[in-house]
Amino acid sequence: HTVNIDTEVVPLTRGTMSTGADNVLNDVEAERGLTITGTVEAGSTVMVSFDGNAARAATVSGGTWSITIPASEIPDGTTTANLTVTATDRFNNVGTHSEMVTIDREVVPLQPGQTQLAGDGYLNAEEAAAGLVVTGVAEPNATVVVQIMVGNQPIGTPVRIVTDGTGNWTTTFSGNNLPRGELNATVSVRATDLAGNVDGYSQSVIIDTTAPGAPDVVKFERVSSGLTRIVTETVDESYEFTRIDANGNTTAINAVRT
């Protein structure tokens, strides 16, 4: 009689994994599920467990195996998950492979550096001429793209910055790259970290670079000693009154709005 003896551990290997060239599973990749392939002895059964979930049977064809871990079993955030692959051949020999998979599904921290742009959320003509400073924080060495928008219309060329080793970034839009007039604008910030995750936010700023027009004077009221009252159209802006003497000298006049 011939007796077949096979006491070898199944030659199990892990081949490709859909984590990209950086071997980090980002959010876009995780949403598609994690696909893993490898080689194994033909006729073997392969079971795969990910992040402590119940083991799933991989598809085995000849000497290769493959499986896709569903997105629902991939944890959120920045973490690691254990991958365990167990292969059993037809003689019940068992081979195992285990490794930690790096997961990064977020851009953290991502936040503006200023509570309000231009200090108070309003950009006047003098501030616009000096330029608009925008700052923020993202992950270290992330790429940040900053764009000024009016409605859905981008204004000028977007600025691209790489954050420093602590995640800070800053840029200044020069006066030549800022819109003028009276309008509502937003500064859009979009950050991409080294794992390929993308996140963003926007901040609003009201731009008013138009000087107020002088209100029409309705009437003057005089007495023998001079002018006592000026009646104008109703306007929201503040008033300033100046006296110009015959010699050209000017003097500010205190006035009370009634």
XYZ file of N, CA and C in Angstrom:
774
model
N 0.840 -1.203 0.000
C 0.000 0.000 0.000
C 0.872 1.249 0.000
N 0.373 2.316 -0.664
C 1.070 3.601 -0.682
C 0.386 4.545 0.290
N 1.170 5.131 1.150
C 0.647 6.066 2.144
C 1.170 7.464 1.824
N 0.262 8.425 1.617
C 0.659 9.816 1.390
C 0.836 10.527 2.725
N 1.998 11.077 2.912
C 2.290 11.787 4.155
C 2.562 13.251 3.820
N 1.819 14.184 4.457
C 2.006 15.620 4.250
C 1.903 16.296 5.602
N 3.051 16.633 6.137
C 3.070 17.288 7.452
C 3.617 18.708 7.353
N 3.709 19.228 6.134
C 4.251 20.573 5.946
C 3.200 21.634 6.277
N 3.681 22.705 6.841
C 2.806 23.852 7.056
C 2.462 24.447 5.698
N 1.218 24.797 5.510
C 0.758 25.333 4.237
C 1.588 26.566 3.870
N 2.165 26.632 2.650
C 2.953 27.794 2.235
C 2.050 28.992 1.918
N 1.669 29.708 2.976
C 0.734 30.819 2.861
C 1.499 32.136 2.793
N 1.186 32.961 1.818
C 1.795 34.287 1.734
C 0.727 35.331 1.465
N 1.006 36.569 1.903
C 0.139 37.696 1.587
C 0.783 38.467 0.442
N -0.016 38.716 -0.609
C 0.501 39.428 -1.768
C 0.155 40.895 -1.727
N -0.816 41.320 -2.509
C -1.171 42.732 -2.606
C -2.251 43.125 -1.605
N -2.303 44.430 -1.319
C -3.340 44.982 -0.456
C -3.693 46.365 -1.001
N -4.986 46.684 -1.067
C -5.428 47.932 -1.712
C -5.256 49.137 -0.789
N -4.029 49.313 -0.325
C -3.704 50.470 0.515
C -2.858 51.477 -0.235
N -2.600 51.241 -1.517
C -1.786 52.171 -2.287
C -0.306 51.995 -1.992
N 0.490 52.819 -2.649
C 1.944 52.692 -2.534
C 2.458 53.013 -1.140
N 1.697 53.797 -0.364
C 2.163 54.181 0.966
C 1.824 53.160 2.042
N 1.078 52.097 1.678
C 0.687 51.053 2.639
C -0.130 51.604 3.801
N -0.830 52.708 3.568
C -1.735 53.286 4.558
C -3.123 53.333 3.953
N -4.098 52.815 4.666
C -5.477 52.775 4.167
C -6.148 54.111 4.481
N -6.369 54.945 3.438
C -7.021 56.228 3.674
C -8.539 56.094 3.547
N -9.249 57.220 3.688
C -10.708 57.161 3.748
C -11.318 56.736 2.422
N -10.807 57.273 1.307
C -11.342 56.895 -0.010
C -11.136 55.408 -0.252
N -9.951 54.915 0.067
C -9.670 53.482 -0.110
C -10.551 52.633 0.795
N -10.752 53.087 2.042
C -11.565 52.326 2.986
C -13.020 52.242 2.544
N -13.534 53.319 1.928
C -14.920 53.310 1.465
C -15.145 52.275 0.365
N -14.105 51.889 -0.338
C -14.218 50.862 -1.375
C -14.023 49.463 -0.801
N -13.674 49.366 0.466
C -13.355 48.075 1.061
C -11.877 47.759 0.867
N -11.346 46.895 1.701
C -9.932 46.533 1.643
C -9.782 45.180 0.942
N -9.173 45.191 -0.237
C -8.960 43.966 -1.012
C -7.555 43.429 -0.756
N -7.491 42.139 -0.413
C -6.220 41.500 -0.078
C -6.092 40.237 -0.925
N -4.899 39.993 -1.435
C -4.641 38.777 -2.206
C -3.386 38.094 -1.673
N -3.206 36.845 -2.061
C -2.007 36.117 -1.662
C -1.935 34.768 -2.357
N -0.956 33.978 -1.964
C -0.790 32.641 -2.535
C -0.941 31.602 -1.438
N -1.302 30.398 -1.859
C -1.537 29.314 -0.917
C -1.464 27.989 -1.677
N -1.334 26.912 -0.969
C -1.338 25.590 -1.586
C -2.704 25.334 -2.233
N -2.687 24.883 -3.464
C -3.940 24.617 -4.176
C -4.823 23.683 -3.365
N -6.129 23.964 -3.371
C -7.079 23.132 -2.653
C -7.243 23.497 -1.194
N -6.557 24.509 -0.719
C -6.650 24.918 0.679
C -7.875 25.799 0.919
N -8.254 25.879 2.168
C -9.286 26.806 2.617
C -8.605 27.957 3.337
N -9.006 29.192 3.008
C -8.393 30.366 3.622
C -9.470 31.170 4.345
N -9.216 31.465 5.620
C -10.122 32.273 6.433
C -9.382 33.537 6.854
N -10.103 34.683 6.775
C -9.473 35.975 7.053
C -10.282 36.717 8.111
N -9.566 37.200 9.139
C -10.190 38.016 10.185
C -9.524 39.384 10.187
N -10.348 40.452 10.298
C -9.813 41.818 10.273
C -10.380 42.604 11.440
N -9.501 43.200 12.212
C -9.872 44.056 13.341
C -10.745 43.328 14.353
N -10.491 42.051 14.550
C -11.215 41.280 15.552
C -12.586 40.805 15.134
N -13.005 41.083 13.893
C -14.313 40.626 13.427
C -14.267 39.134 13.097
N -15.436 38.559 12.949
C -15.527 37.134 12.633
C -14.809 36.842 11.319
N -14.157 35.690 11.268
C -13.380 35.320 10.084
C -14.302 35.087 8.889
N -13.824 35.492 7.722
C -14.544 35.303 6.470
C -13.727 34.397 5.561
N -14.458 33.619 4.742
C -13.766 32.734 3.807
C -13.312 33.516 2.588
N -12.040 33.370 2.242
C -11.513 33.988 1.036
C -11.824 33.108 -0.169
N -11.788 33.712 -1.339
C -11.933 32.959 -2.584
C -10.575 32.379 -2.964
N -10.537 31.058 -3.171
C -9.292 30.388 -3.537
C -9.435 29.838 -4.958
N -8.485 30.194 -5.810
C -8.478 29.698 -7.189
C -7.069 29.233 -7.519
N -6.917 27.906 -7.660
C -5.585 27.358 -7.883
C -4.713 27.655 -6.693
N -3.620 28.371 -6.919
C -2.718 28.691 -5.823
C -2.816 30.120 -5.338
N -3.915 30.800 -5.627
C -4.080 32.182 -5.159
C -5.360 32.315 -4.349
N -5.369 33.268 -3.466
C -6.567 33.566 -2.677
C -6.789 35.084 -2.676
N -8.052 35.482 -2.482
C -8.379 36.910 -2.435
C -9.632 37.118 -1.600
N -9.736 38.317 -1.042
C -10.908 38.669 -0.240
C -11.011 40.187 -0.190
N -12.228 40.697 -0.050
C -12.438 42.130 0.166
C -13.133 42.320 1.506
N -12.460 43.013 2.423
C -13.058 43.344 3.714
C -14.023 44.502 3.491
N -15.301 44.378 3.861
C -16.264 45.453 3.595
C -15.942 46.711 4.391
N -16.356 47.853 3.840
C -16.095 49.143 4.488
C -16.670 49.189 5.897
N -17.775 48.498 6.126
C -18.420 48.521 7.447
C -17.555 47.915 8.541
N -16.556 47.115 8.176
C -15.690 46.487 9.174
C -14.357 47.217 9.340
N -14.195 48.328 8.627
C -12.950 49.090 8.723
C -13.168 50.243 9.694
N -12.371 50.357 10.746
C -12.601 51.407 11.751
C -12.320 52.799 11.204
N -12.955 53.796 11.825
C -12.737 55.195 11.462
C -11.485 55.728 12.144
N -11.143 56.960 11.789
C -10.057 57.645 12.474
C -8.685 57.203 12.029
N -7.712 57.483 12.873
C -6.319 57.109 12.643
C -5.961 56.029 13.651
N -5.699 54.817 13.150
C -5.507 53.678 14.042
C -4.799 52.559 13.293
N -4.721 51.405 13.904
C -4.230 50.196 13.249
C -5.222 49.072 13.492
N -5.219 48.087 12.611
C -6.114 46.940 12.747
C -5.323 45.671 12.436
N -5.611 44.623 13.187
C -4.901 43.355 12.990
C -5.550 42.538 11.873
N -4.717 42.062 10.946
C -5.154 41.177 9.873
C -4.588 39.792 10.145
N -5.486 38.805 10.238
C -5.061 37.423 10.478
C -5.605 36.535 9.379
N -4.700 35.812 8.710
C -5.077 34.903 7.621
C -4.672 33.487 8.034
N -5.628 32.572 7.953
C -5.367 31.178 8.313
C -5.734 30.280 7.135
N -4.780 29.453 6.706
C -5.019 28.530 5.586
C -4.933 27.092 6.084
N -5.848 26.264 5.620
C -5.865 24.847 5.977
C -5.906 24.025 4.698
N -4.922 23.115 4.534
C -4.923 22.314 3.306
C -5.784 21.074 3.484
N -5.848 20.239 2.472
C -6.758 19.084 2.513
C -6.328 18.028 3.506
N -5.080 18.138 4.027
C -4.620 17.185 5.043
C -4.656 17.812 6.434
N -5.351 18.966 6.519
C -5.535 19.684 7.783
C -4.251 20.294 8.339
N -3.247 20.472 7.493
C -2.108 21.276 7.909
C -2.515 22.749 7.867
N -2.011 23.518 8.800
C -2.444 24.905 8.960
C -1.257 25.854 8.827
N -1.456 26.930 8.089
C -0.483 28.019 7.997
C -1.161 29.332 8.346
N -0.445 30.235 8.980
C -1.038 31.517 9.386
C -0.145 32.685 8.971
N -0.793 33.789 8.795
C -0.093 35.053 8.526
C -0.818 36.138 9.298
N -0.054 36.994 9.994
C -0.663 38.070 10.777
C 0.161 39.340 10.608
N -0.527 40.476 10.497
C 0.163 41.766 10.396
C -0.782 42.873 10.845
N -0.203 44.034 11.137
C -0.990 45.206 11.502
C -1.136 46.099 10.271
N -2.352 46.521 10.010
C -2.643 47.409 8.879
C -2.824 48.826 9.414
N -2.089 49.775 8.843
C -2.184 51.177 9.259
C -3.367 51.840 8.567
N -4.215 52.511 9.371
C -5.429 53.172 8.861
C -5.354 54.654 9.215
N -5.572 55.503 8.223
C -5.637 56.957 8.433
C -6.749 57.494 7.558
N -7.894 57.812 8.196
C -9.077 58.223 7.441
C -9.473 59.671 7.725
N -8.581 60.478 8.287
C -8.960 61.830 8.676
C -7.779 62.783 8.547
N -8.108 64.071 8.386
C -7.107 65.131 8.400
C -7.260 65.841 9.754
N -6.375 65.544 10.688
C -6.523 66.054 12.058
C -5.204 66.663 12.512
N -5.205 67.838 13.179
C -6.376 68.720 13.299
C -6.505 69.586 12.061
N -7.703 69.998 11.735
C -7.924 70.925 10.624
C -8.820 72.034 11.140
N -8.255 73.227 11.257
C -9.025 74.336 11.806
C -8.392 75.662 11.400
N -9.221 76.728 11.345
C -8.677 78.040 11.010
C -7.838 78.601 12.148
N -6.896 79.449 11.799
C -6.073 80.085 12.818
C -6.680 81.369 13.346
N -7.713 81.890 12.661
C -8.347 83.139 13.073
C -9.841 82.901 13.273
N -10.369 83.444 14.362
C -11.808 83.342 14.588
C -12.569 84.090 13.507
N -12.082 85.286 13.139
C -12.671 86.076 12.068
C -11.556 86.618 11.191
N -11.744 86.539 9.899
C -10.759 87.095 8.977
C -10.742 88.612 9.081
N -9.586 89.196 8.848
C -9.394 90.655 8.927
C -9.692 91.189 10.322
N -9.683 90.314 11.317
C -9.881 90.741 12.702
C -11.326 90.778 13.131
N -12.185 91.388 12.315
C -13.592 91.540 12.685
C -14.550 90.981 11.645
N -14.020 90.314 10.608
C -14.877 89.750 9.572
C -15.215 90.728 8.470
N -14.695 91.973 8.560
C -14.929 93.002 7.542
C -13.588 93.445 6.971
N -13.505 93.572 5.657
C -12.291 94.013 4.998
C -12.560 95.352 4.331
N -11.976 96.428 4.893
C -12.198 97.744 4.302
C -11.110 98.059 3.289
N -11.155 99.240 2.719
C -10.235 99.597 1.642
C -8.789 99.611 2.115
N -8.555 100.147 3.310
C -7.191 100.208 3.828
C -6.642 98.803 4.089
N -7.478 97.941 4.664
C -7.047 96.569 4.938
C -6.810 95.799 3.644
N -7.663 96.014 2.649
C -7.494 95.321 1.369
C -6.195 95.722 0.698
N -5.832 96.988 0.792
C -4.582 97.448 0.184
C -3.375 96.785 0.848
N -3.477 96.522 2.166
C -2.366 95.895 2.898
C -2.290 94.388 2.666
N -3.384 93.785 2.196
C -3.415 92.340 1.967
C -4.151 91.612 3.072
N -4.705 90.453 2.736
C -5.477 89.651 3.681
C -4.653 88.450 4.131
N -4.361 88.377 5.419
C -3.596 87.266 5.986
C -4.554 86.151 6.393
N -4.252 84.924 5.981
C -5.067 83.759 6.333
C -4.135 82.714 6.937
N -4.517 82.161 8.084
C -3.702 81.147 8.752
C -4.573 79.971 9.163
N -3.936 78.854 9.506
C -4.676 77.682 9.966
C -3.749 76.579 10.418
N -4.367 75.462 10.767
C -3.641 74.284 11.243
C -4.205 73.054 10.545
N -3.325 72.175 10.082
C -3.711 70.876 9.522
C -2.677 69.862 9.995
N -2.638 68.705 9.378
C -1.617 67.730 9.745
C -0.250 68.196 9.261
N 0.810 67.832 9.965
C 2.148 68.180 9.496
C 2.394 67.667 8.075
N 3.011 68.531 7.260
C 3.387 68.203 5.884
C 2.189 67.935 4.970
N 1.012 68.409 5.368
C -0.154 68.324 4.492
C -0.092 69.438 3.453
N -0.790 69.253 2.339
C -0.883 70.273 1.299
C -2.208 71.018 1.455
N -2.132 72.323 1.564
C -3.318 73.163 1.776
C -3.502 74.072 0.569
N -4.726 74.105 0.039
C -5.058 74.991 -1.078
C -6.082 76.008 -0.580
N -5.767 77.287 -0.760
C -6.620 78.373 -0.277
C -7.116 79.182 -1.470
N -8.427 79.409 -1.510
C -9.041 80.111 -2.649
C -10.078 81.107 -2.145
N -10.055 82.315 -2.685
C -11.097 83.295 -2.385
C -12.243 83.086 -3.366
N -13.466 83.085 -2.838
C -14.653 82.868 -3.655
C -15.648 84.003 -3.412
N -16.326 84.408 -4.480
C -17.491 85.280 -4.379
C -18.644 84.516 -5.003
N -19.552 84.048 -4.145
C -20.569 83.117 -4.624
C -19.884 81.828 -5.038
N -20.183 81.356 -6.236
C -19.526 80.156 -6.764
C -18.351 80.487 -7.671
N -17.982 81.775 -7.733
C -16.940 82.224 -8.645
C -15.605 82.361 -7.929
N -14.583 81.589 -8.328
C -13.254 81.785 -7.733
C -12.646 83.105 -8.176
N -11.948 83.750 -7.265
C -11.308 85.029 -7.553
C -9.790 84.825 -7.528
N -9.143 85.121 -8.633
C -7.689 85.003 -8.687
C -7.220 83.556 -8.711
N -5.948 83.379 -8.427
C -5.317 82.059 -8.466
C -5.263 81.463 -7.076
N -5.634 80.192 -6.901
C -5.539 79.578 -5.573
C -4.083 79.503 -5.100
N -3.905 79.576 -3.795
C -2.576 79.494 -3.184
C -2.387 78.091 -2.627
N -1.229 77.493 -2.910
C -0.912 76.144 -2.425
C 0.239 76.232 -1.420
N 0.021 75.663 -0.236
C 1.013 75.720 0.835
C 1.200 74.320 1.420
N 2.406 74.004 1.865
C 2.671 72.777 2.608
C 2.871 73.168 4.076
N 2.134 72.529 4.972
C 2.234 72.866 6.392
C 3.613 72.498 6.933
N 3.992 73.163 8.008
C 5.292 72.869 8.605
C 5.218 71.623 9.479
N 6.285 71.346 10.206
C 6.359 70.115 10.996
C 5.367 70.038 12.134
N 4.753 71.170 12.487
C 3.729 71.163 13.534
C 2.328 71.336 12.965
N 2.236 71.466 11.638
C 0.924 71.562 10.988
C 0.441 72.974 10.735
N 1.231 73.986 11.114
C 0.800 75.366 10.913
C 1.044 75.822 9.474
N 0.214 76.725 9.004
C 0.407 77.330 7.686
C -0.114 78.759 7.701
N 0.412 79.576 6.814
C -0.044 80.950 6.677
C 0.188 81.426 5.253
N -0.665 82.306 4.793
C -0.492 82.911 3.478
C -1.128 84.292 3.494
N -0.689 85.146 2.575
C -1.238 86.497 2.464
C -1.686 86.742 1.039
N -2.956 87.086 0.874
C -3.458 87.510 -0.431
C -3.145 88.994 -0.584
N -2.323 89.329 -1.562
C -1.941 90.723 -1.761
C -3.150 91.539 -2.214
N -3.015 92.865 -2.069
C -4.116 93.737 -2.458
C -4.523 93.575 -3.905
N -3.559 93.253 -4.772
C -3.877 93.086 -6.197
C -4.747 91.860 -6.463
N -4.766 90.912 -5.525
C -5.526 89.673 -5.712
C -6.834 89.649 -4.933
N -7.224 90.796 -4.400
C -8.463 90.867 -3.622
C -9.520 91.635 -4.407
N -10.771 91.174 -4.370
C -11.842 91.898 -5.070
C -12.154 93.211 -4.369
N -12.722 94.124 -5.100
C -13.099 95.421 -4.550
C -14.608 95.609 -4.673
N -15.118 96.540 -3.884
C -16.539 96.833 -3.919
C -17.203 96.480 -2.605
N -18.495 96.268 -2.665
C -19.282 95.843 -1.506
C -19.850 94.471 -1.813
N -19.302 93.435 -1.179
C -19.710 92.065 -1.512
C -19.378 91.109 -0.376
N -20.043 89.969 -0.399
C -19.782 88.895 0.562
C -18.872 87.867 -0.090
N -17.769 87.555 0.555
C -16.801 86.601 0.011
C -16.554 85.491 1.024
N -15.983 84.411 0.568
C -15.550 83.329 1.445
C -14.130 82.952 1.074
N -13.394 82.496 2.070
C -12.065 81.938 1.847
C -12.185 80.438 2.053
N -11.995 79.684 0.982
C -12.126 78.225 1.009
C -10.762 77.593 1.257
N -10.701 76.669 2.219
C -9.461 75.982 2.575
C -9.677 74.480 2.397
N -8.772 73.846 1.650
C -8.876 72.406 1.380
C -7.516 71.775 1.660
N -7.488 70.805 2.552
C -6.226 70.191 2.969
C -6.195 68.717 2.572
N -5.036 68.269 2.099
C -4.806 66.864 1.746
C -3.601 66.372 2.543
N -3.801 65.329 3.369
C -2.681 64.849 4.174
C -1.841 63.848 3.389
N -0.776 63.361 4.004
C 0.153 62.467 3.318
C -0.491 61.138 2.946
N -1.558 60.753 3.645
C -2.247 59.504 3.324
C -3.247 59.679 2.190
N -3.479 60.928 1.752
C -4.422 61.187 0.665
C -5.813 61.559 1.124
N -6.030 61.714 2.436
C -7.328 62.156 2.927
C -7.508 63.646 2.638
N -8.746 64.036 2.337
C -9.048 65.418 1.993
C -10.150 65.944 2.906
N -9.957 67.149 3.417
C -10.982 67.787 4.235
C -10.870 69.289 4.013
N -11.873 70.027 4.436
C -11.820 71.457 4.208
C -12.841 72.214 5.023
N -12.752 73.517 4.946
C -13.707 74.410 5.594
C -13.662 75.740 4.852
N -14.564 76.653 5.180
C -14.545 77.980 4.595
C -14.870 79.008 5.665
N -14.340 80.215 5.486
C -14.621 81.337 6.382
C -15.154 82.492 5.550
N -16.133 83.183 6.090
C -16.723 84.303 5.371
C -16.027 85.607 5.745
N -16.021 86.536 4.817
C -15.514 87.883 5.068
C -16.339 88.849 4.222
N -16.758 89.936 4.834
C -17.516 90.966 4.129
C -16.531 92.017 3.637
N -16.532 92.235 2.342
C -15.621 93.208 1.735
C -16.385 94.490 1.430
N -15.864 95.592 1.936
C -16.449 96.903 1.655
C -15.299 97.890 1.458
N -14.950 98.097 0.211
C -13.854 99.018 -0.113
C -14.371 100.289 -0.778
N -15.690 100.484 -0.766
C -16.294 101.646 -1.423
C -16.544 102.743 -0.403
N -15.987 103.898 -0.635
C -16.195 105.020 0.284
C -17.648 105.472 0.225
N -18.233 105.845 1.368
C -19.630 106.286 1.354
C -19.773 107.604 0.622
N -20.880 107.770 -0.098
C -21.145 109.031 -0.788
C -21.643 110.082 0.189
N -21.384 111.313 -0.124
C -21.856 112.407 0.740
C -23.372 112.514 0.639
N -24.060 112.582 1.772
C -25.520 112.686 1.707
C -25.951 114.057 1.175
N -27.048 114.079 0.444
C -27.575 115.338 -0.069
C -28.066 116.210 1.082
N -27.718 117.469 1.028
C -28.159 118.422 2.040
C -29.560 118.911 1.684
N -30.474 118.781 2.633
C -31.860 119.197 2.403
C -32.029 120.680 2.694
N -31.451 121.163 3.835
C -31.566 122.597 4.150
C -30.533 122.966 5.203
N -30.304 124.287 5.319
C -29.461 124.862 6.357
C -30.327 125.692 7.291
N -29.928 125.774 8.524
C -30.570 126.687 9.468
C -29.492 127.606 10.023
N -29.723 128.909 9.943
C -28.727 129.900 10.353
C -29.327 130.863 11.386
N -28.446 131.439 12.123
C -28.765 132.585 12.967
C -27.749 133.658 12.625
N -27.884 134.809 13.269
C -26.999 135.923 12.915
C -25.526 135.595 13.153
N -25.286 134.693 14.130
C -23.890 134.364 14.439
C -23.323 133.276 13.537
N -24.185 132.670 12.725
C -23.663 131.661 11.813
C -24.573 130.456 11.667
N -24.015 129.379 11.093
C -24.765 128.154 10.792
C -24.985 127.353 12.069
N -26.218 126.919 12.330
C -26.520 126.161 13.547
C -27.010 124.744 13.261
N -27.495 124.501 12.053
C -28.089 123.187 11.799
C -28.004 122.868 10.303
N -27.668 121.592 10.009
C -27.687 121.100 8.637
C -28.616 119.903 8.595
N -29.543 119.880 7.678
C -30.469 118.762 7.514
C -30.081 118.024 6.239
N -29.825 116.692 6.367
C -29.414 115.886 5.210
C -30.331 114.678 5.071
N -30.108 113.951 3.974
C -30.768 112.659 3.832
C -30.329 111.731 4.966
N -31.175 110.767 5.288
C -30.823 109.791 6.315
C -29.852 108.776 5.738
N -28.705 108.611 6.387
C -27.704 107.613 5.967
C -27.212 106.877 7.199
N -26.626 105.674 6.979
C -26.139 104.873 8.101
C -24.736 105.285 8.550
N -23.973 105.936 7.648
C -22.600 106.261 7.970
C -22.523 107.379 9.015
N -21.340 107.506 9.621
C -21.134 108.587 10.585
C -20.822 109.889 9.853
N -21.009 111.024 10.553
C -20.776 112.351 9.981
C -19.494 112.940 10.551
N -18.792 113.695 9.721
C -17.678 114.517 10.177
C -17.824 115.897 9.526
N -17.700 116.956 10.340
C -17.858 118.316 9.833
C -16.552 119.077 10.020
N -16.177 119.838 8.989
C -14.938 120.613 9.016
C -15.215 122.031 8.527
N -14.681 123.018 9.234
C -14.795 124.425 8.825
C -13.528 124.811 8.078
N -13.694 125.457 6.919
C -12.565 125.961 6.143
C -12.607 127.483 6.182
N -11.594 128.036 6.793
C -11.540 129.490 6.920
C -11.097 130.123 5.607
N -11.211 131.467 5.543
C -10.852 132.207 4.332
C -9.391 132.027 3.961
N -8.551 131.806 4.979
C -7.126 131.619 4.711
C -6.769 130.180 4.351
N -7.781 129.299 4.289
C -7.554 127.905 3.915
C -7.339 126.963 5.075
N -7.239 127.500 6.302
C -7.084 126.619 7.461
C -8.377 125.847 7.717
N -8.232 124.607 8.216
C -9.402 123.770 8.503
C -9.486 123.496 9.989
N -10.718 123.409 10.475
C -10.971 123.132 11.891
C -12.126 122.157 11.985
N -11.931 121.094 12.759
C -13.012 120.137 12.971
C -14.087 120.761 13.831
N -15.334 120.499 13.483
C -16.471 121.067 14.212
C -17.170 119.930 14.944
N -17.363 120.131 16.249
C -18.146 119.162 17.029
C -19.615 119.317 16.675
N -20.235 118.173 16.365
C -21.635 118.211 15.997
C -22.364 117.047 16.669
N -23.639 117.250 16.933
C -24.478 116.241 17.556
C -25.524 115.804 16.564
N -25.623 114.493 16.351
C -26.614 113.969 15.401
C -27.963 113.850 16.118
N -29.008 114.418 15.544
C -30.330 114.376 16.178
C -31.341 113.738 15.256
